[in-house]
Short mmCIF file of C-alpha atoms in Angstrom, two decimals:
data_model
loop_
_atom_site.label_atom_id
_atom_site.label_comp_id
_atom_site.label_asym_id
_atom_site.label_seq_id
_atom_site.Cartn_x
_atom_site.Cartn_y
_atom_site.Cartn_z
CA UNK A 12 -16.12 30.87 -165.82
CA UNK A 13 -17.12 29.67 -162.07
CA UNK A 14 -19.50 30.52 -159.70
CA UNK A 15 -18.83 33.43 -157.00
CA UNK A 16 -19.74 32.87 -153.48
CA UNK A 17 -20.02 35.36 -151.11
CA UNK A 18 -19.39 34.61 -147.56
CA UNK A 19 -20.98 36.64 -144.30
CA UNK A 20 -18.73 38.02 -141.74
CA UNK A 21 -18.65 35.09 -139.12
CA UNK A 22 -17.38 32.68 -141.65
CA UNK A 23 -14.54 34.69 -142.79
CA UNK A 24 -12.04 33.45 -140.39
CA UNK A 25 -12.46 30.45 -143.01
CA UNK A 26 -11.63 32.57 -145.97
CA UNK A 27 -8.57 34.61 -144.71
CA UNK A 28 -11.03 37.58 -144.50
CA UNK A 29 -12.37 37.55 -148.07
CA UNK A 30 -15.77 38.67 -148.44
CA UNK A 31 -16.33 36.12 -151.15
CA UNK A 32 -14.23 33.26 -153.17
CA UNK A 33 -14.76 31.15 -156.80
CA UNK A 34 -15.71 27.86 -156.76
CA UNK A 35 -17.17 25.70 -159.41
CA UNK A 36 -19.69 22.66 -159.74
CA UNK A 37 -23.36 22.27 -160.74
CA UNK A 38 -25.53 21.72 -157.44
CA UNK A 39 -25.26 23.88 -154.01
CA UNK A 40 -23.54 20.80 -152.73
CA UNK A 41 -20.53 20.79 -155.01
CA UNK A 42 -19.90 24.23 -154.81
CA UNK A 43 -19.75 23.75 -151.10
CA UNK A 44 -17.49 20.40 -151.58
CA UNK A 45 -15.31 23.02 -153.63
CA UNK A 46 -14.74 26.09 -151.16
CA UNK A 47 -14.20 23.26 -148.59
CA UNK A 48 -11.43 22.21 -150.48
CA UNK A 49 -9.83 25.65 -150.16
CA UNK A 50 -11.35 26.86 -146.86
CA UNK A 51 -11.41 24.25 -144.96
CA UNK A 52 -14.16 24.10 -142.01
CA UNK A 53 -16.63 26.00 -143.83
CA UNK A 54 -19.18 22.97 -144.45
CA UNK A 55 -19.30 22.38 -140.95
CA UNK A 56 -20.90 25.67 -140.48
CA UNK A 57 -23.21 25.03 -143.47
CA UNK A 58 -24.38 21.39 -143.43
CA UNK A 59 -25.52 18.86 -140.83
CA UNK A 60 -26.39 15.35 -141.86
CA UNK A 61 -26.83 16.38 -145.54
CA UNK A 62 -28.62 19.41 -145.14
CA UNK A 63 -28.29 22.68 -144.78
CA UNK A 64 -28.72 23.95 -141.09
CA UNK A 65 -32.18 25.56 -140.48
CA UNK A 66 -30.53 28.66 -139.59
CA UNK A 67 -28.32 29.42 -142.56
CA UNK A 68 -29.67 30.90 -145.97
CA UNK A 69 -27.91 30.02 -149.17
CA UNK A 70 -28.82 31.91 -152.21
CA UNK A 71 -28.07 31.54 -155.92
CA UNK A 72 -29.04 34.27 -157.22
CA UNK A 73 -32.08 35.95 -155.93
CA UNK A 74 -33.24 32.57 -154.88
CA UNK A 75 -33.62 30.72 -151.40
CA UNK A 76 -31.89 26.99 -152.30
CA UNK A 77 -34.25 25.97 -149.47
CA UNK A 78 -37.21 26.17 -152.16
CA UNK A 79 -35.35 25.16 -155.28
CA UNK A 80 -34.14 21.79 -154.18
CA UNK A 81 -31.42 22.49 -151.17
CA UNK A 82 -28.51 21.20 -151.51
CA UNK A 83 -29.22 19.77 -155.15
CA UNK A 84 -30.57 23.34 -156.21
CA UNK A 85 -28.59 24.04 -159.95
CA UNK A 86 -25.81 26.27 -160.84
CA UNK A 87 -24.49 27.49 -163.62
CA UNK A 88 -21.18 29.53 -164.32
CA UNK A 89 -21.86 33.57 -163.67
CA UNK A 90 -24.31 32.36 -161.18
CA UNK A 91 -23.90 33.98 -157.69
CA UNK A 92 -24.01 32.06 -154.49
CA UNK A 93 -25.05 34.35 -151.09
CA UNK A 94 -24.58 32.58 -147.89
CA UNK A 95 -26.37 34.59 -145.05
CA UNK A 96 -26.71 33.91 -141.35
CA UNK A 97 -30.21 33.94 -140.30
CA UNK A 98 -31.41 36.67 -138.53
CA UNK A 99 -33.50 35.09 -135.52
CA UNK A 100 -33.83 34.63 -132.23
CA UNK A 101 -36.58 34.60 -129.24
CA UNK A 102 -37.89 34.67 -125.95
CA UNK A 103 -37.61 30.71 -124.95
CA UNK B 16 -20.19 50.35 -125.24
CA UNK B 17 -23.36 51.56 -127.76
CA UNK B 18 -23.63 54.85 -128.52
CA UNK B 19 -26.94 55.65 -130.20
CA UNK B 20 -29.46 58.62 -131.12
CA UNK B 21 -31.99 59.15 -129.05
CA UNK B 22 -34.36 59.32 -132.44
CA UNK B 23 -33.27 55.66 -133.44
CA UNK B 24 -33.81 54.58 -129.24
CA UNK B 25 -37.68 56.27 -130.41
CA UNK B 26 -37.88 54.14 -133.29
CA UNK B 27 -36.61 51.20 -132.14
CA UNK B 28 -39.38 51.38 -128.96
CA UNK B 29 -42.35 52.56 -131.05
CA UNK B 30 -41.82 49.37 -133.42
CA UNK B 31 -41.31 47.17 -130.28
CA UNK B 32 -45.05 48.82 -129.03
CA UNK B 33 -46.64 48.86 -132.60
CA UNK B 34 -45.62 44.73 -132.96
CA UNK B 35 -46.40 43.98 -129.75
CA UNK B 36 -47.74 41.16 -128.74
CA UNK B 37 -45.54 40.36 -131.26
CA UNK B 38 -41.41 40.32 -131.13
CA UNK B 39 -40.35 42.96 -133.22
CA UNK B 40 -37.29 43.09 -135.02
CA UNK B 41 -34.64 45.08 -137.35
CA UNK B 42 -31.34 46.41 -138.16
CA UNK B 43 -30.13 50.12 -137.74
CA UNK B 44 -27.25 50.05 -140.51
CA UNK B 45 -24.44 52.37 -140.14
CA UNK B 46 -21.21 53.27 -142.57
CA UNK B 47 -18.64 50.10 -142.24
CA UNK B 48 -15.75 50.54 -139.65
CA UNK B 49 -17.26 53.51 -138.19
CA UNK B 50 -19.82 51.40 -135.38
CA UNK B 51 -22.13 54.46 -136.07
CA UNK B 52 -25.86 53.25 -135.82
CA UNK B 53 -27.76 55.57 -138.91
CA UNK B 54 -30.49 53.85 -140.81
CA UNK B 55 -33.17 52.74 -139.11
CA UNK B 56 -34.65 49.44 -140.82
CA UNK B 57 -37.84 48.28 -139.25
CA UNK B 58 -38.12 44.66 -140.64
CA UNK B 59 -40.67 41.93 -140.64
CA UNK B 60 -41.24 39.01 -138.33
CA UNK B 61 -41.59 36.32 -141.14
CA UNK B 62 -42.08 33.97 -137.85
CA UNK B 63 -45.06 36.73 -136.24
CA UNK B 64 -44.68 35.31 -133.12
CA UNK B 65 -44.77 36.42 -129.26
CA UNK B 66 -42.09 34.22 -128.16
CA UNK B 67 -39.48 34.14 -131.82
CA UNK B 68 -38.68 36.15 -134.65
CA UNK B 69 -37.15 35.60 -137.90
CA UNK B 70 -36.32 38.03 -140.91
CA UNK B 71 -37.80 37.00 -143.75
CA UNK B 72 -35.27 34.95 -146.17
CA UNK B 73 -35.73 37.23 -149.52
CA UNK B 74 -35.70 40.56 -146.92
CA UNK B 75 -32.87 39.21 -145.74
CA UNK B 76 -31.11 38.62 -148.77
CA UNK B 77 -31.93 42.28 -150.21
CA UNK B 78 -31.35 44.05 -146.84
CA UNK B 79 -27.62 42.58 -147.09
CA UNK B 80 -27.05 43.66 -150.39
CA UNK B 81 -28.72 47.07 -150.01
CA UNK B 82 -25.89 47.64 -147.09
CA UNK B 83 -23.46 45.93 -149.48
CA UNK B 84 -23.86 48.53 -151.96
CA UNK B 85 -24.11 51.81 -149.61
CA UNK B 86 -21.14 50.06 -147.80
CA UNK B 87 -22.70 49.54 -144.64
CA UNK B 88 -22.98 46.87 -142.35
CA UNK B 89 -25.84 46.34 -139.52
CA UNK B 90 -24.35 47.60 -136.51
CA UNK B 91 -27.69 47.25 -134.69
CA UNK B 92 -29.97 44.11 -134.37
CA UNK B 93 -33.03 44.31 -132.23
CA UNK B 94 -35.45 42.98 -131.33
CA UNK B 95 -38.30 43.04 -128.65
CA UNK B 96 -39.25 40.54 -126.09
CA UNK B 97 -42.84 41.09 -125.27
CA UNK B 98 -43.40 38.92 -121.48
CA UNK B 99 -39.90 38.93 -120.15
CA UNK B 100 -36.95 40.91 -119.63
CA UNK B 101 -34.66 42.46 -122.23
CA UNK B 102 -32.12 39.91 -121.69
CA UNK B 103 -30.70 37.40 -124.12
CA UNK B 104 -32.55 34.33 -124.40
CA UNK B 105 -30.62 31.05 -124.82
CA UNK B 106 -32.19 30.88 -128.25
CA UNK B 107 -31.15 34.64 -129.03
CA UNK B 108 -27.67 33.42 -127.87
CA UNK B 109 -27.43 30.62 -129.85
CA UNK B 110 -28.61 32.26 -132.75
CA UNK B 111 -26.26 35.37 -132.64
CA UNK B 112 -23.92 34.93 -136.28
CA UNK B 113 -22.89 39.13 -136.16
CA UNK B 114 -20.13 39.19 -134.21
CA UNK B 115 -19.28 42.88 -135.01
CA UNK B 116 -23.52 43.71 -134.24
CA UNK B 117 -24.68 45.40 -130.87
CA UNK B 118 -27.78 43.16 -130.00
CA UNK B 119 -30.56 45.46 -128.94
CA UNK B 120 -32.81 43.84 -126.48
CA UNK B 121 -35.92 46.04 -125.50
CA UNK B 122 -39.00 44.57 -123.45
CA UNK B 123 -42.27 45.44 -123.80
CA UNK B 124 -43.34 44.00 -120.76
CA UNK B 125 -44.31 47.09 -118.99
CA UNK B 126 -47.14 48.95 -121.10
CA UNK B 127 -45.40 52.35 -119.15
CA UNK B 128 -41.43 51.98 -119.78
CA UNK B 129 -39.84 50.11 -121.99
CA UNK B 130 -36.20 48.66 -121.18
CA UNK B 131 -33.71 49.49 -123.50
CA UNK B 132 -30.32 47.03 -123.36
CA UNK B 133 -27.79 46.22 -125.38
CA UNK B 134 -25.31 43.32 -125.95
CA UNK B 135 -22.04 41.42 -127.65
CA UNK B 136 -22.93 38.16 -128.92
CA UNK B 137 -20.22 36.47 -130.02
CA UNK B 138 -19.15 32.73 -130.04
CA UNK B 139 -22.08 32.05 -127.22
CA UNK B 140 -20.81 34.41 -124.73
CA UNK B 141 -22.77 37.42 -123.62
CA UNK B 142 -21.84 40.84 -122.48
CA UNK B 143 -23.86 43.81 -121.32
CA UNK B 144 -22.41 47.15 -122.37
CA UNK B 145 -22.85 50.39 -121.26
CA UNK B 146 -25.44 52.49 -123.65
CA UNK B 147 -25.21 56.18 -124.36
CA UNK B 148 -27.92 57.79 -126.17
CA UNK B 149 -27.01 60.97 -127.48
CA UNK B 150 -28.92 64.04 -129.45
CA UNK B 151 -26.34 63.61 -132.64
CA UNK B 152 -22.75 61.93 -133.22
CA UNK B 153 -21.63 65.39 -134.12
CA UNK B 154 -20.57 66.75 -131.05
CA UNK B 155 -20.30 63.60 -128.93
CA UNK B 156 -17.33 62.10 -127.92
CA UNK B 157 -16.13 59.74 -131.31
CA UNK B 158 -12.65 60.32 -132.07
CA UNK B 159 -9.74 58.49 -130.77
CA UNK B 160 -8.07 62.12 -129.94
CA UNK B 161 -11.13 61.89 -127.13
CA UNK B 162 -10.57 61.32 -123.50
CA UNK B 163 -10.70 58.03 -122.61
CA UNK B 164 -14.41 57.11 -120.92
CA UNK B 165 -13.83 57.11 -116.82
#
């Protein structure tokens, strides 16, 4: 069994338009390594110097990785991986 | 172009005036492919700021798969500028990531009217487009079969 990610609109150009893919691996970071491997230019979008951009929200689960270790956060097989966009913006 | 209930225009400026001096912000979700703004979801400014907002991470994650499951997508994002004009800030521009969304800019700036505009974000570049606010979608002008807009 693997993990299934699913992938927000403006990073579908990397999946040929699928709303989500498989991967496997046991941290946030693998499964990221993995999808690159297939979909290649997605970790750009995602990570910057080893971490994930401030404005991009990974899930596994109904978790936020960003307070259950980042990019080290655990997964298991069945486990569902949400990658969301931030909603966010202002006046400056 | 946006083409939006006048209702949802209400809803959308009486949230801008209840937050303010606060940004407001939310999503009206509408049926996917159709560009139809319907649901009206006021959301919170995890950030409660007068010069940013942010959605909450965990009411982000269980707006998106509320509209996953009624198969809708956000069609609308606003959100209120309180001091300045309802105009894309470099930060709003850089932090656009719906490129199918109409960005809904409204200012609060005036305590009397409150601007009303609406935008295409999309890889950095901005565009203004034209917004009609109709009574209901029913009889306004939808369907491809429609004459072109002059």
């Amino acid at each position: 069994m693997a993990v299934t990610v699913s992938i927000p609109t403006i990073l579908r150009t990397h999946t040929g338009g699928e709303k989500s893919v498989e991967a496997t691996g046991k941290t946030v970071s693998e499964i990221i390594d993995d999808v690159e491997s297939r979909h290649s230019g997605l970790k750009a979008r995602l990570v910057k110097e080893d971490k994930l951009h401030r404005f991009v929200n990974v899930y596994v689960n109904d978790e936020d990785v960003r307070f259950a270790g980042g990019l080290d956060a655990e997964v298991a097989d069945g486990d569902t991986v949400t990658i969301l966009p931030a909603v966010a913006g202002g006046m400056r | 172009m946006l083409q939006i209930r006048r209702d949802l225009v209400d809803s959308i400026v009486a949230h801008a005036r209840k937050d303010h001096p606060d940004e407001a912000c939310g999503v009206i979700a509408g049926p996917e492919g159709t560009d139809r703004p319907e649901r009206f979801i006021p959301m919170l400014n995890a950030a409660r700021s007068s010069t940013f907002y942010e959605f909450d991470s965990l009411d982000l994650l269980k707006l998106y798969r509320e509209m996953d499951a009624r198969d809708e997508v956000p069609v609308v994002i606003y959100h209120s500028h309180t001091a300045t004009e309802a105009y894309p800030s470099r930060t709003d521009i850089k932090l656009a990531q719906e490129p199918d969304a109409h960005y809904v800019l409204v200012s609060t700036r005036n305590p009397e009217t409150a601007e009303f505009r609406s935008y295409r974000i999309v890889d950095g570049v901005v565009t203004e487009e034209d917004v009609e606010i109709v009574e209901s979608y029913m009889f306004a002008n939808t369907g491809s079969d429609d004459k072109p807009d002059s």
